[in-house]
Amino acid sequence: MKRNLYVSAAASVVLMAGGPVAAATAASADTARTVPAATAARGDVTAEAAIAAALKNYPGVVESLDRDGNVWHVDVITKDGKGHAELEVDAATGAVTRQNVDTGEDSSEHKELLAAKVTAGQAGKAAVAAHPGQVWTVEWDADDNGKAPYWHVEVRGADGKTWDASVDPTTGKATAQSDSDGDSDSDSDGGNG
């Protein structure tokens, strides 16, 4: 009888001590299952995260980044300027898919981009610091009409309107190009400069 009493007492201590631990473990396991699902459902892979994922898949220098629905389109130039990859980064999961890779690029075409002190990611941060919102587009713009090259950055504000900035590739200073009504997905190709 004493033996049963000791076993019962020991079991009670284990259950009392283990109960909260088991409940906490179950709660954290449940939270672990729901957080990634919620994150994926929101589709909140940022421009910065899309750049990081693209560069991990294809190392080099980002030439452009553009959000199109649930996909980030990222163009990367290798550091020697001879390779170019067109990548897609899923905005919900961060998964990268190579769409096109070219290893026969003329490196002289990318000389200014490769020499820029400010990266695409830094240009995006500078634009957001000047005008709060989310980076939607970052493009290297090396005009043929005599203007110095710059980063063109499109920021979408919480109100849905876009703000276009020029970011100096040496200093990182962002200046406004124009305000637009937010119904374009980067129709600034060739118009702003």
PDB file of C-alpha atoms in Angstrom:
ATOM      1  CA  MET A   1       0.000   0.000   0.000  1.00  0.00           C
ATOM      2  CA  LYS A   2       2.853   2.366   0.869  1.00  0.00           C
ATOM      3  CA  ARG A   3       4.447   1.515  -2.447  1.00  0.00           C
ATOM      4  CA  ASN A   4       1.292   2.491  -4.377  1.00  0.00           C
ATOM      5  CA  LEU A   5       1.111   5.717  -2.405  1.00  0.00           C
ATOM      6  CA  TYR A   6       4.701   6.631  -3.325  1.00  0.00           C
ATOM      7  CA  VAL A   7       4.139   5.777  -6.993  1.00  0.00           C
ATOM      8  CA  SER A   8       0.932   7.821  -7.037  1.00  0.00           C
ATOM      9  CA  ALA A   9       2.673  10.743  -5.346  1.00  0.00           C
ATOM     10  CA  ALA A  10       5.594  10.562  -7.791  1.00  0.00           C
ATOM     11  CA  ALA A  11       3.210  10.416 -10.762  1.00  0.00           C
ATOM     12  CA  SER A  12       1.324  13.440  -9.422  1.00  0.00           C
ATOM     13  CA  VAL A  13       4.574  15.429  -9.138  1.00  0.00           C
ATOM     14  CA  VAL A  14       5.553  14.514 -12.707  1.00  0.00           C
ATOM     15  CA  LEU A  15       2.122  15.480 -14.025  1.00  0.00           C
ATOM     16  CA  MET A  16       2.086  18.740 -12.088  1.00  0.00           C
ATOM     17  CA  ALA A  17       5.548  19.697 -13.272  1.00  0.00           C
ATOM     18  CA  GLY A  18       5.129  18.300 -16.766  1.00  0.00           C
ATOM     19  CA  GLY A  19       1.631  19.678 -17.388  1.00  0.00           C
ATOM     20  CA  PRO A  20       2.645  23.323 -17.880  1.00  0.00           C
ATOM     21  CA  VAL A  21       5.725  22.292 -19.865  1.00  0.00           C
ATOM     22  CA  ALA A  22       3.631  20.044 -22.097  1.00  0.00           C
ATOM     23  CA  ALA A  23       1.040  22.792 -22.532  1.00  0.00           C
ATOM     24  CA  ALA A  24       3.745  25.342 -23.399  1.00  0.00           C
ATOM     25  CA  THR A  25       5.348  22.911 -25.838  1.00  0.00           C
ATOM     26  CA  ALA A  26       2.016  22.212 -27.489  1.00  0.00           C
ATOM     27  CA  ALA A  27       1.263  25.949 -27.696  1.00  0.00           C
ATOM     28  CA  SER A  28       4.634  26.795 -29.236  1.00  0.00           C
ATOM     29  CA  ALA A  29       4.322  23.918 -31.711  1.00  0.00           C
ATOM     30  CA  ASP A  30       0.856  25.172 -32.662  1.00  0.00           C
ATOM     31  CA  THR A  31       2.201  28.737 -33.061  1.00  0.00           C
ATOM     32  CA  ALA A  32       5.072  27.432 -35.180  1.00  0.00           C
ATOM     33  CA  ARG A  33       2.582  25.792 -37.538  1.00  0.00           C
ATOM     34  CA  THR A  34       0.389  28.877 -37.918  1.00  0.00           C
ATOM     35  CA  VAL A  35       3.013  31.632 -38.239  1.00  0.00           C
ATOM     36  CA  PRO A  36       4.536  30.470 -41.548  1.00  0.00           C
ATOM     37  CA  ALA A  37       1.085  29.833 -43.002  1.00  0.00           C
ATOM     38  CA  ALA A  38      -0.063  33.319 -42.005  1.00  0.00           C
ATOM     39  CA  THR A  39       3.142  34.872 -43.337  1.00  0.00           C
ATOM     40  CA  ALA A  40       2.805  33.061 -46.651  1.00  0.00           C
ATOM     41  CA  ALA A  41      -0.850  34.067 -46.962  1.00  0.00           C
ATOM     42  CA  ARG A  42      -0.006  37.753 -46.530  1.00  0.00           C
ATOM     43  CA  GLY A  43       2.628  37.633 -49.285  1.00  0.00           C
ATOM     44  CA  ASP A  44       4.952  39.984 -47.496  1.00  0.00           C
ATOM     45  CA  VAL A  45       8.371  39.210 -48.974  1.00  0.00           C
ATOM     46  CA  THR A  46       9.803  42.732 -49.064  1.00  0.00           C
ATOM     47  CA  ALA A  47      11.965  44.211 -51.806  1.00  0.00           C
ATOM     48  CA  GLU A  48      14.960  43.835 -49.493  1.00  0.00           C
ATOM     49  CA  ALA A  49      14.196  40.143 -48.891  1.00  0.00           C
ATOM     50  CA  ALA A  50      13.622  39.571 -52.630  1.00  0.00           C
ATOM     51  CA  ILE A  51      17.039  41.098 -53.370  1.00  0.00           C
ATOM     52  CA  ALA A  52      18.700  38.899 -50.738  1.00  0.00           C
ATOM     53  CA  ALA A  53      17.013  35.754 -52.107  1.00  0.00           C
ATOM     54  CA  ALA A  54      17.958  36.612 -55.693  1.00  0.00           C
ATOM     55  CA  LEU A  55      21.610  37.294 -54.798  1.00  0.00           C
ATOM     56  CA  LYS A  56      21.809  34.065 -52.835  1.00  0.00           C
ATOM     57  CA  ASN A  57      20.595  32.176 -55.921  1.00  0.00           C
ATOM     58  CA  TYR A  58      22.720  34.137 -58.425  1.00  0.00           C
ATOM     59  CA  PRO A  59      25.521  36.204 -56.843  1.00  0.00           C
ATOM     60  CA  GLY A  60      26.286  39.587 -58.352  1.00  0.00           C
ATOM     61  CA  VAL A  61      24.801  43.089 -58.447  1.00  0.00           C
ATOM     62  CA  VAL A  62      21.076  43.794 -58.801  1.00  0.00           C
ATOM     63  CA  GLU A  63      20.331  45.853 -61.908  1.00  0.00           C
ATOM     64  CA  SER A  64      16.564  46.012 -61.448  1.00  0.00           C
ATOM     65  CA  LEU A  65      13.749  44.845 -59.214  1.00  0.00           C
ATOM     66  CA  ASP A  66      10.059  45.109 -60.011  1.00  0.00           C
ATOM     67  CA  ARG A  67       6.964  43.837 -58.203  1.00  0.00           C
ATOM     68  CA  ASP A  68       4.309  42.371 -60.476  1.00  0.00           C
ATOM     69  CA  GLY A  69       1.415  40.930 -58.491  1.00  0.00           C
ATOM     70  CA  ASN A  70       2.766  38.059 -56.393  1.00  0.00           C
ATOM     71  CA  VAL A  71       6.169  37.979 -58.102  1.00  0.00           C
ATOM     72  CA  TRP A  72       9.327  40.055 -57.840  1.00  0.00           C
ATOM     73  CA  HIS A  73      11.270  40.245 -61.127  1.00  0.00           C
ATOM     74  CA  VAL A  74      14.962  40.692 -60.381  1.00  0.00           C
ATOM     75  CA  ASP A  75      17.774  41.182 -62.914  1.00  0.00           C
ATOM     76  CA  VAL A  76      21.264  40.421 -61.612  1.00  0.00           C
ATOM     77  CA  ILE A  77      24.610  41.131 -63.290  1.00  0.00           C
ATOM     78  CA  THR A  78      27.656  39.094 -62.228  1.00  0.00           C
ATOM     79  CA  LYS A  79      30.451  41.090 -60.596  1.00  0.00           C
ATOM     80  CA  ASP A  80      32.656  40.633 -63.674  1.00  0.00           C
ATOM     81  CA  GLY A  81      29.849  42.047 -65.856  1.00  0.00           C
ATOM     82  CA  LYS A  82      29.780  39.040 -68.180  1.00  0.00           C
ATOM     83  CA  GLY A  83      26.759  37.219 -66.765  1.00  0.00           C
ATOM     84  CA  HIS A  84      23.123  38.264 -66.503  1.00  0.00           C
ATOM     85  CA  ALA A  85      20.195  36.442 -64.934  1.00  0.00           C
ATOM     86  CA  GLU A  86      16.488  37.176 -64.971  1.00  0.00           C
ATOM     87  CA  LEU A  87      15.013  35.777 -61.773  1.00  0.00           C
ATOM     88  CA  GLU A  88      11.530  35.564 -60.283  1.00  0.00           C
ATOM     89  CA  VAL A  89      11.084  35.642 -56.513  1.00  0.00           C
ATOM     90  CA  ASP A  90       7.727  34.483 -55.150  1.00  0.00           C
ATOM     91  CA  ALA A  91       6.347  37.315 -53.003  1.00  0.00           C
ATOM     92  CA  ALA A  92       4.654  34.841 -50.638  1.00  0.00           C
ATOM     93  CA  THR A  93       7.387  32.250 -50.124  1.00  0.00           C
ATOM     94  CA  GLY A  94      10.642  33.860 -51.274  1.00  0.00           C
ATOM     95  CA  ALA A  95      11.317  30.920 -53.631  1.00  0.00           C
ATOM     96  CA  VAL A  96      13.568  31.877 -56.561  1.00  0.00           C
ATOM     97  CA  THR A  97      13.160  30.654 -60.134  1.00  0.00           C
ATOM     98  CA  ARG A  98      15.719  31.361 -62.851  1.00  0.00           C
ATOM     99  CA  GLN A  99      13.933  32.500 -65.989  1.00  0.00           C
ATOM    100  CA  ASN A 100      16.919  33.269 -68.197  1.00  0.00           C
ATOM    101  CA  VAL A 101      20.694  33.211 -67.744  1.00  0.00           C
ATOM    102  CA  ASP A 102      23.172  34.700 -70.219  1.00  0.00           C
ATOM    103  CA  THR A 103      26.929  34.350 -69.804  1.00  0.00           C
ATOM    104  CA  GLY A 104      27.930  36.283 -72.931  1.00  0.00           C
ATOM    105  CA  GLU A 105      27.313  39.867 -71.774  1.00  0.00           C
ATOM    106  CA  ASP A 106      29.554  42.763 -72.792  1.00  0.00           C
ATOM    107  CA  SER A 107      31.039  43.788 -69.448  1.00  0.00           C
ATOM    108  CA  SER A 108      31.623  47.370 -70.634  1.00  0.00           C
ATOM    109  CA  GLU A 109      27.825  47.861 -70.748  1.00  0.00           C
ATOM    110  CA  HIS A 110      27.651  47.360 -66.973  1.00  0.00           C
ATOM    111  CA  LYS A 111      30.782  49.285 -65.970  1.00  0.00           C
ATOM    112  CA  GLU A 112      28.928  52.167 -64.277  1.00  0.00           C
ATOM    113  CA  LEU A 113      26.511  49.853 -62.446  1.00  0.00           C
ATOM    114  CA  LEU A 114      29.351  47.712 -61.112  1.00  0.00           C
ATOM    115  CA  ALA A 115      31.243  50.841 -59.984  1.00  0.00           C
ATOM    116  CA  ALA A 116      28.227  52.372 -58.187  1.00  0.00           C
ATOM    117  CA  LYS A 117      28.786  52.863 -54.463  1.00  0.00           C
ATOM    118  CA  VAL A 118      25.042  52.622 -53.727  1.00  0.00           C
ATOM    119  CA  THR A 119      23.364  49.256 -54.373  1.00  0.00           C
ATOM    120  CA  ALA A 120      19.772  48.684 -55.448  1.00  0.00           C
ATOM    121  CA  GLY A 121      18.865  47.743 -51.870  1.00  0.00           C
ATOM    122  CA  GLN A 122      20.477  50.889 -50.460  1.00  0.00           C
ATOM    123  CA  ALA A 123      18.719  53.014 -53.098  1.00  0.00           C
ATOM    124  CA  GLY A 124      15.381  51.532 -52.005  1.00  0.00           C
ATOM    125  CA  LYS A 125      16.111  52.318 -48.353  1.00  0.00           C
ATOM    126  CA  ALA A 126      17.085  55.906 -49.241  1.00  0.00           C
ATOM    127  CA  ALA A 127      13.829  56.420 -51.157  1.00  0.00           C
ATOM    128  CA  VAL A 128      11.724  55.013 -48.300  1.00  0.00           C
ATOM    129  CA  ALA A 129      13.574  57.261 -45.841  1.00  0.00           C
ATOM    130  CA  ALA A 130      12.611  60.251 -48.006  1.00  0.00           C
ATOM    131  CA  HIS A 131       9.024  59.107 -48.535  1.00  0.00           C
ATOM    132  CA  PRO A 132       7.505  56.361 -46.318  1.00  0.00           C
ATOM    133  CA  GLY A 133       6.002  53.341 -48.016  1.00  0.00           C
ATOM    134  CA  GLN A 134       7.091  50.112 -49.671  1.00  0.00           C
ATOM    135  CA  VAL A 135       9.655  49.798 -52.434  1.00  0.00           C
ATOM    136  CA  TRP A 136       7.902  48.549 -55.554  1.00  0.00           C
ATOM    137  CA  THR A 137      10.524  49.126 -58.261  1.00  0.00           C
ATOM    138  CA  VAL A 138      14.253  49.819 -58.341  1.00  0.00           C
ATOM    139  CA  GLU A 139      15.916  50.260 -61.730  1.00  0.00           C
ATOM    140  CA  TRP A 140      19.406  51.279 -62.766  1.00  0.00           C
ATOM    141  CA  ASP A 141      19.003  54.067 -65.315  1.00  0.00           C
ATOM    142  CA  ALA A 142      22.024  54.892 -67.423  1.00  0.00           C
ATOM    143  CA  ASP A 143      20.503  57.404 -69.839  1.00  0.00           C
ATOM    144  CA  ASP A 144      21.918  57.720 -73.306  1.00  0.00           C
ATOM    145  CA  ASN A 145      21.004  61.423 -73.431  1.00  0.00           C
ATOM    146  CA  GLY A 146      24.006  62.653 -71.457  1.00  0.00           C
ATOM    147  CA  LYS A 147      22.561  62.450 -67.942  1.00  0.00           C
ATOM    148  CA  ALA A 148      24.570  60.774 -65.214  1.00  0.00           C
ATOM    149  CA  PRO A 149      23.321  57.295 -64.261  1.00  0.00           C
ATOM    150  CA  TYR A 150      21.017  56.997 -61.252  1.00  0.00           C
ATOM    151  CA  TRP A 151      18.675  54.597 -59.470  1.00  0.00           C
ATOM    152  CA  HIS A 152      14.992  55.085 -60.272  1.00  0.00           C
ATOM    153  CA  VAL A 153      12.914  53.944 -57.275  1.00  0.00           C
ATOM    154  CA  GLU A 154       9.137  53.681 -57.053  1.00  0.00           C
ATOM    155  CA  VAL A 155       7.684  53.729 -53.535  1.00  0.00           C
ATOM    156  CA  ARG A 156       4.035  52.903 -52.852  1.00  0.00           C
ATOM    157  CA  GLY A 157       2.558  54.667 -49.862  1.00  0.00           C
ATOM    158  CA  ALA A 158      -0.105  53.340 -47.515  1.00  0.00           C
ATOM    159  CA  ASP A 159      -2.642  55.396 -49.503  1.00  0.00           C
ATOM    160  CA  GLY A 160      -1.824  53.392 -52.662  1.00  0.00           C
ATOM    161  CA  LYS A 161      -0.176  56.327 -54.436  1.00  0.00           C
ATOM    162  CA  THR A 162       3.294  56.019 -55.871  1.00  0.00           C
ATOM    163  CA  TRP A 163       6.245  58.299 -55.390  1.00  0.00           C
ATOM    164  CA  ASP A 164       9.118  58.214 -57.882  1.00  0.00           C
ATOM    165  CA  ALA A 165      12.623  59.051 -56.769  1.00  0.00           C
ATOM    166  CA  SER A 166      16.030  59.430 -58.327  1.00  0.00           C
ATOM    167  CA  VAL A 167      18.764  58.143 -56.040  1.00  0.00           C
ATOM    168  CA  ASP A 168      22.347  59.249 -56.635  1.00  0.00           C
ATOM    169  CA  PRO A 169      24.542  56.111 -57.030  1.00  0.00           C
ATOM    170  CA  THR A 170      27.463  57.814 -55.266  1.00  0.00           C
ATOM    171  CA  THR A 171      25.870  59.732 -52.394  1.00  0.00           C
ATOM    172  CA  GLY A 172      22.602  57.826 -51.891  1.00  0.00           C
ATOM    173  CA  LYS A 173      20.618  61.094 -51.871  1.00  0.00           C
ATOM    174  CA  ALA A 174      16.988  60.594 -52.946  1.00  0.00           C
ATOM    175  CA  THR A 175      15.136  63.353 -54.795  1.00  0.00           C
ATOM    176  CA  ALA A 176      11.547  63.331 -56.031  1.00  0.00           C
ATOM    177  CA  GLN A 177      10.939  62.766 -59.719  1.00  0.00           C
ATOM    178  CA  SER A 178       7.170  63.192 -59.657  1.00  0.00           C
ATOM    179  CA  ASP A 179       3.991  62.101 -57.927  1.00  0.00           C
ATOM    180  CA  SER A 180       1.612  59.786 -59.755  1.00  0.00           C
ATOM    181  CA  ASP A 181      -1.833  58.405 -59.072  1.00  0.00           C
ATOM    182  CA  GLY A 182      -0.782  54.866 -58.178  1.00  0.00           C
ATOM    183  CA  ASP A 183      -2.489  52.992 -60.980  1.00  0.00           C
ATOM    184  CA  SER A 184       0.710  52.082 -62.775  1.00  0.00           C
ATOM    185  CA  ASP A 185       3.101  49.229 -62.108  1.00  0.00           C
ATOM    186  CA  SER A 186       6.228  51.069 -63.238  1.00  0.00           C
ATOM    187  CA  ASP A 187       5.253  52.799 -66.433  1.00  0.00           C
ATOM    188  CA  SER A 188       8.242  55.044 -65.936  1.00  0.00           C
ATOM    189  CA  ASP A 189      10.411  53.139 -68.413  1.00  0.00           C
ATOM    190  CA  GLY A 190      11.803  55.894 -70.558  1.00  0.00           C
ATOM    191  CA  GLY A 191       9.470  58.673 -69.355  1.00  0.00           C
ATOM    192  CA  ASN A 192      11.191  59.937 -66.219  1.00  0.00           C
ATOM    193  CA  GLY A 193      14.732  60.886 -66.334  1.00  0.00           C
TER     194      GLY A 193
END
